[in-house]
Amino acid sequence: MNRMKMMFKKLLCSIAIFFAFTITGAIAAPSDDFSDTHQGYWSYDAIMALKKVGILAGYPDGTFRPDELVTRAEFTAMITKALNLRNKEFSITNYKDLSQKHWAYRDIQIASHYGVMYGTPDNNFMANGQVKRVEVIMTIMSALNLKELTPEQATEILAPVYRDLKELPKWALTRTGKAEQLHSIVVRPGEEGLLMPNRPATRGELAVFLYNMLERVKVHPNTKLQSAMPKRVDGYVLENAYLDGNIAILPAGTVLPLGVMDCVWSKEAKEGDEFIARTLVNFVTKDKILLIPIGREFKGTIQKAKKGTTLIKNAQMVFQTETLLDKGSNDSGVEFITVGNAVPKVREFTHNPVLQKIGYNVFKGHNFYNHHSQQVDFVLLEAARINIMENYLAE
């Protein structure tokens, strides 16, 4: 009897250990969160949003360290990455204290060229100095093209909110007032009512500053940034398309409704016949970024041509594109392999279901014309990569 009790206790212990391990394993499952910025942290949403798009990263130990300070060089690198400027051309600003060997030299030159970062009046950049909150505010507002405030208007906006307004440099007054008007000034919990313009900014604060800037700059970029940013238009949304810098990636399986520009009769079409297809609308991302403008042409060949025979087979033509042509020329552009399957559409000639069925069986095998610019749905067979900025320069 005692032996039975011992066996029963061991069984219960085994079950308890199993469930304890299972629950512990579930709790310890890998997470996308940083170990020091879990959901509920005041800047969590901005940090994770910028991490997702590769603008912010953590440390090898899995932390984000939101309270750490940031140098002006580090902040500049964040800005150029956030605004997608790293591959852009730029003019040189000769800062007295900046060596070409500095790790952020290119980022600093780009940010200066696009008017979002500045040096001191005596032409130093102070790359290794800690970036102050007022400098961050100036950078955020420099990226935007907005109506300026007068000093009186700015003071009227800021004075009721911040009791340390006297610490704000006069040169930063009007843009800080505009930032407050746009709800773009970041205040940490426990620091309500304090602007703290001369305090160094933390990584957590910068995440929120940058996130707010990106939302604003989509609508109101400054003049130089506008020329470097993707165009946003209405159009046919390619749901799964995404951007990697200036490169748009269209995954395999993407459906593109294109107009076949040649009149083709299924009875006479032959495999290998060439054709041109054309975009009938703008293709855009979910954020309305223009991927392929209306009127761009694709070169291809007929891969299959099947004549229709009454009562037995449908006529069919299979179009395959190979290349997205360069705008305004017949030169080969981007490889763009898609397949469009065209079959005849049966016209309803009666509401009688029996006669409709008979009519369908009789007429479904007839040959058909693909008329000029008739739409055919093409399916992308391989992922395609398009430099969207080249599309805009060609317009």
XYZ file of C-alpha atoms in Angstrom:
395
model
C 0.000 0.000 0.000
C 2.849 2.368 0.899
C 4.527 1.481 -2.374
C 1.378 2.414 -4.299
C 1.255 5.768 -2.488
C 4.916 6.453 -3.367
C 4.282 5.668 -7.042
C 1.219 7.933 -7.041
C 3.236 10.788 -5.503
C 5.979 10.370 -8.133
C 3.344 10.475 -10.870
C 1.882 13.693 -9.448
C 5.379 15.211 -9.211
C 6.097 14.312 -12.819
C 2.846 15.910 -13.952
C 3.565 19.028 -11.898
C 7.097 19.306 -13.332
C 5.755 18.867 -16.878
C 3.171 21.627 -16.478
C 5.640 23.899 -14.682
C 8.130 23.487 -17.537
C 5.437 24.079 -20.129
C 4.182 27.261 -18.465
C 7.705 28.542 -17.838
C 8.624 27.826 -21.458
C 5.597 29.769 -22.662
C 6.486 32.739 -20.496
C 10.104 32.670 -21.634
C 9.232 32.410 -25.314
C 11.233 34.749 -27.557
C 9.755 38.240 -27.909
C 10.294 41.120 -30.300
C 10.381 43.464 -27.303
C 13.606 44.812 -25.888
C 14.220 43.472 -22.384
C 14.068 46.974 -20.872
C 11.162 48.469 -22.867
C 8.132 46.240 -22.521
C 4.604 47.185 -23.548
C 3.382 49.924 -21.259
C 6.687 51.809 -21.281
C 5.930 55.437 -22.169
C 7.768 55.434 -25.537
C 7.241 51.738 -26.331
C 5.015 52.217 -29.397
C 7.422 54.631 -31.112
C 10.460 52.473 -30.308
C 8.876 49.321 -31.714
C 7.494 51.091 -34.796
C 10.947 52.429 -35.689
C 12.596 49.116 -34.868
C 10.232 47.359 -37.261
C 11.337 49.529 -40.197
C 15.025 49.345 -39.291
C 15.511 52.938 -38.111
C 16.326 52.094 -34.483
C 18.161 49.090 -33.121
C 19.049 47.740 -29.729
C 22.239 46.411 -28.202
C 23.669 42.870 -28.443
C 22.394 42.076 -24.944
C 18.779 42.610 -26.078
C 18.309 45.989 -24.404
C 17.334 49.329 -25.934
C 18.616 51.523 -23.078
C 16.027 54.271 -23.538
C 17.591 56.550 -20.912
C 21.033 56.645 -22.533
C 22.159 59.893 -24.132
C 22.939 60.321 -27.822
C 25.695 62.211 -29.625
C 24.984 64.646 -32.447
C 26.642 62.218 -34.865
C 24.450 59.324 -33.699
C 21.345 61.481 -33.943
C 22.313 62.600 -37.447
C 22.673 58.970 -38.534
C 19.190 58.272 -37.154
C 17.808 61.230 -39.105
C 19.320 60.257 -42.463
C 18.133 56.690 -42.027
C 14.635 57.765 -40.967
C 14.299 60.116 -43.953
C 15.788 57.535 -46.335
C 18.597 59.865 -47.399
C 21.638 57.633 -47.055
C 21.999 56.910 -50.777
C 21.425 60.488 -51.898
C 23.906 62.867 -53.518
C 25.039 65.837 -51.460
C 27.149 68.960 -51.503
C 30.013 69.376 -49.051
C 29.809 71.579 -45.968
C 33.315 72.264 -44.656
C 32.985 71.951 -40.895
C 36.247 72.884 -39.181
C 36.061 70.061 -36.633
C 34.827 67.243 -38.898
C 37.274 64.822 -40.471
C 36.432 62.814 -43.566
C 37.479 59.784 -41.537
C 34.717 60.319 -38.972
C 32.301 57.367 -39.031
C 29.289 59.673 -39.527
C 30.922 62.015 -42.062
C 28.590 61.053 -44.905
C 25.458 61.190 -42.723
C 26.433 64.637 -41.460
C 27.077 65.957 -44.958
C 23.770 64.569 -46.255
C 21.758 65.955 -43.327
C 23.418 69.340 -43.799
C 22.717 69.322 -47.547
C 19.025 68.623 -46.972
C 18.728 71.338 -44.357
C 17.912 69.217 -41.321
C 21.208 69.538 -39.372
C 23.388 72.604 -38.864
C 26.705 73.475 -37.285
C 27.563 76.316 -34.957
C 27.948 79.959 -36.054
C 31.751 79.477 -36.053
C 31.353 76.520 -38.468
C 31.910 73.586 -36.127
C 29.634 70.558 -36.017
C 30.541 69.062 -32.631
C 29.784 65.537 -33.791
C 30.720 63.898 -30.507
C 28.792 66.291 -28.278
C 25.513 65.178 -26.755
C 22.489 66.338 -28.718
C 20.235 68.665 -26.729
C 16.459 68.642 -26.786
C 16.339 72.084 -28.397
C 18.600 70.828 -31.195
C 16.290 67.880 -31.757
C 13.269 70.188 -31.954
C 15.097 72.407 -34.477
C 15.989 69.382 -36.605
C 12.443 68.014 -36.566
C 11.003 71.373 -37.582
C 13.703 71.960 -40.219
C 12.484 68.844 -42.018
C 9.035 70.395 -42.441
C 7.708 73.113 -44.703
C 5.226 75.024 -42.557
C 4.047 78.565 -42.070
C 6.323 80.302 -39.555
C 5.068 81.938 -36.370
C 6.067 85.352 -35.095
C 7.975 85.519 -31.765
C 4.841 86.925 -30.140
C 2.687 84.062 -31.430
C 5.258 81.486 -30.314
C 5.466 82.997 -26.826
C 1.687 83.030 -26.547
C 1.610 79.308 -27.369
C 4.521 78.222 -25.164
C 4.198 80.385 -22.048
C 1.017 78.767 -20.645
C 2.519 75.291 -21.049
C 6.181 75.480 -19.994
C 7.281 77.200 -16.807
C 10.961 77.076 -17.831
C 10.432 78.896 -21.134
C 13.103 81.467 -20.184
C 15.730 78.737 -20.700
C 14.839 78.445 -24.408
C 17.361 80.280 -26.662
C 15.769 83.143 -28.577
C 16.926 81.710 -31.909
C 14.782 78.614 -31.244
C 11.616 80.415 -30.106
C 9.492 80.488 -33.261
C 10.171 76.908 -34.368
C 9.642 75.573 -30.858
C 6.315 77.396 -30.780
C 5.378 75.730 -34.070
C 6.430 72.345 -32.700
C 4.145 72.849 -29.693
C 1.323 73.916 -31.982
C 1.779 70.607 -33.875
C 1.983 68.582 -30.616
C 5.497 67.506 -31.636
C 7.359 68.287 -28.404
C 8.107 65.186 -26.361
C 7.787 65.388 -22.572
C 8.698 62.427 -20.399
C 6.360 61.274 -17.610
C 7.073 63.253 -14.456
C 8.434 66.237 -16.393
C 5.102 67.776 -17.371
C 5.277 71.550 -17.717
C 9.020 71.516 -18.387
C 10.538 72.140 -21.813
C 14.117 71.416 -20.659
C 15.588 72.714 -23.931
C 19.232 72.405 -22.871
C 19.041 68.924 -21.376
C 20.617 66.175 -23.512
C 17.976 64.020 -25.233
C 17.604 60.331 -24.414
C 17.139 57.446 -26.831
C 13.554 56.990 -25.649
C 12.730 60.640 -26.323
C 14.356 60.541 -29.753
C 12.218 57.566 -30.734
C 9.045 59.612 -30.160
C 10.509 62.742 -31.776
C 11.468 60.774 -34.902
C 8.172 58.920 -35.080
C 6.230 62.183 -34.921
C 8.520 63.734 -37.534
C 7.988 60.893 -40.002
C 4.230 61.267 -39.772
C 4.494 65.017 -40.452
C 7.146 64.876 -43.160
C 4.967 62.624 -45.307
C 2.643 65.595 -45.761
C 4.852 68.681 -45.310
C 8.504 67.949 -46.275
C 10.851 70.888 -46.708
C 11.714 71.892 -50.270
C 14.910 69.860 -50.535
C 13.411 66.781 -48.905
C 10.435 66.942 -51.231
C 12.724 66.357 -54.216
C 14.248 63.313 -52.488
C 11.073 61.669 -51.234
C 8.850 59.138 -52.994
C 5.792 60.584 -54.688
C 2.417 59.807 -53.116
C -0.603 59.458 -55.379
C -3.898 57.618 -55.543
C -3.952 54.400 -57.518
C -4.330 50.630 -57.537
C -2.905 49.325 -54.243
C -0.452 46.418 -54.380
C -1.064 45.172 -50.842
C 2.116 43.134 -50.364
C 4.573 45.559 -51.968
C 7.092 47.165 -49.623
C 10.107 49.472 -49.731
C 13.728 48.763 -48.942
C 15.209 52.248 -49.129
C 14.565 53.514 -52.649
C 13.883 50.012 -53.910
C 10.298 48.785 -54.160
C 9.947 45.027 -53.814
C 6.937 43.345 -55.389
C 6.681 39.750 -54.114
C 5.969 36.802 -56.373
C 2.226 36.248 -56.698
C 1.413 39.965 -56.938
C -1.488 40.523 -59.353
C -1.069 43.377 -61.854
C -4.024 44.331 -64.073
C -2.351 45.431 -67.321
C -3.702 46.468 -70.686
C -2.470 44.354 -73.619
C -1.896 46.970 -76.289
C -2.014 44.651 -79.320
C -5.149 43.366 -81.014
C -4.731 39.603 -80.902
C -7.112 36.944 -82.267
C -6.910 33.590 -80.542
C -7.385 31.771 -83.849
C -4.302 33.342 -85.414
C -2.060 33.963 -82.386
C 1.178 31.993 -82.261
C 3.542 31.141 -79.467
C 6.464 33.529 -79.495
C 4.515 36.464 -80.918
C 5.636 39.684 -79.211
C 3.280 42.135 -77.514
C 3.369 45.221 -75.330
C 1.363 45.573 -72.119
C 0.847 48.870 -70.325
C -0.195 50.049 -66.876
C -3.701 51.498 -67.062
C -3.512 53.046 -63.578
C -0.839 54.053 -61.059
C 0.351 51.119 -58.946
C 0.927 52.250 -55.336
C 1.670 50.923 -51.860
C -0.837 51.032 -48.999
C 0.762 54.357 -48.034
C 0.097 55.693 -51.562
C 3.774 55.672 -52.545
C 3.998 55.463 -56.326
C 5.568 52.195 -57.480
C 4.850 52.104 -61.218
C 3.210 55.107 -62.899
C 0.359 54.886 -65.367
C 1.551 54.385 -68.940
C 4.682 52.309 -68.198
C 5.148 49.498 -70.719
C 6.077 45.838 -70.419
C 7.551 43.785 -73.243
C 6.564 40.152 -73.595
C 5.700 37.187 -75.778
C 2.712 34.875 -76.129
C 3.512 31.643 -74.329
C 0.433 29.696 -75.310
C -2.212 30.132 -78.012
C -5.076 27.644 -78.179
C -7.844 27.852 -80.766
C -11.387 27.307 -79.649
C -13.378 24.323 -80.881
C -17.120 24.256 -80.370
C -18.462 22.121 -77.525
C -15.053 20.814 -76.508
C -12.399 23.390 -75.636
C -12.133 27.052 -74.725
C -9.904 29.296 -76.733
C -7.004 30.563 -74.624
C -4.015 32.892 -74.822
C -1.286 33.067 -72.224
C 0.745 36.294 -72.226
C 4.097 36.490 -70.483
C 6.003 39.711 -69.852
C 9.749 39.636 -69.430
C 10.749 43.283 -69.016
C 9.501 46.563 -67.625
C 10.744 49.000 -70.266
C 12.554 52.219 -69.458
C 10.228 55.184 -69.785
C 10.306 56.873 -73.175
C 12.487 54.240 -74.841
C 12.542 50.669 -76.038
C 15.605 49.852 -73.961
C 15.339 46.927 -71.627
C 14.679 47.991 -68.070
C 13.876 45.859 -65.028
C 13.308 42.121 -65.392
C 9.614 41.658 -64.785
C 8.294 38.140 -65.358
C 4.513 37.908 -65.202
C 1.901 35.642 -66.771
C -1.585 36.687 -67.857
C -4.186 34.110 -68.843
C -6.921 35.291 -71.231
C -10.061 33.238 -71.941
C -13.312 34.261 -73.676
C -16.120 35.750 -71.647
C -19.538 34.242 -72.321
C -22.328 36.731 -72.896
C -25.673 35.975 -71.264
C -28.400 35.922 -73.908
C -31.265 34.458 -71.893
C -32.520 34.256 -68.325
C -33.678 30.671 -68.770
C -31.143 28.552 -66.833
C -31.534 25.515 -69.111
C -31.049 27.514 -72.314
C -28.201 29.420 -70.662
C -26.403 26.174 -69.930
C -26.929 24.924 -73.472
C -25.767 28.248 -74.897
C -22.670 28.206 -72.746
C -21.699 24.728 -73.920
C -22.315 25.633 -77.539
C -20.522 28.959 -77.609
C -17.784 28.571 -75.031
C -15.328 27.165 -77.535
C -15.504 30.104 -79.905
C -12.368 32.070 -80.668
C -12.089 35.586 -79.318
C -10.273 38.850 -79.818
C -8.101 40.556 -77.253
C -8.864 44.155 -78.178
C -6.416 47.057 -77.955
C -5.725 47.985 -74.284
C -8.015 45.215 -73.021
C -7.272 44.426 -69.390
C -5.670 41.105 -68.470
C -4.652 40.154 -64.928
C -0.955 39.277 -64.868
C 0.592 37.347 -61.965
C 4.196 38.079 -61.014
C 6.188 34.823 -61.154
C 9.336 36.144 -59.493
C 9.834 38.969 -57.015
C 10.635 42.220 -58.830
C 12.781 45.120 -57.610
C 12.175 48.664 -58.874
C 14.082 51.848 -58.084
C 11.141 54.146 -57.471
C 13.240 57.313 -57.557
C 14.353 56.529 -61.119
C 10.704 56.369 -62.095
C 10.160 59.905 -60.852
C 13.293 61.304 -62.471
C 12.155 59.880 -65.802
C 8.823 61.674 -65.678
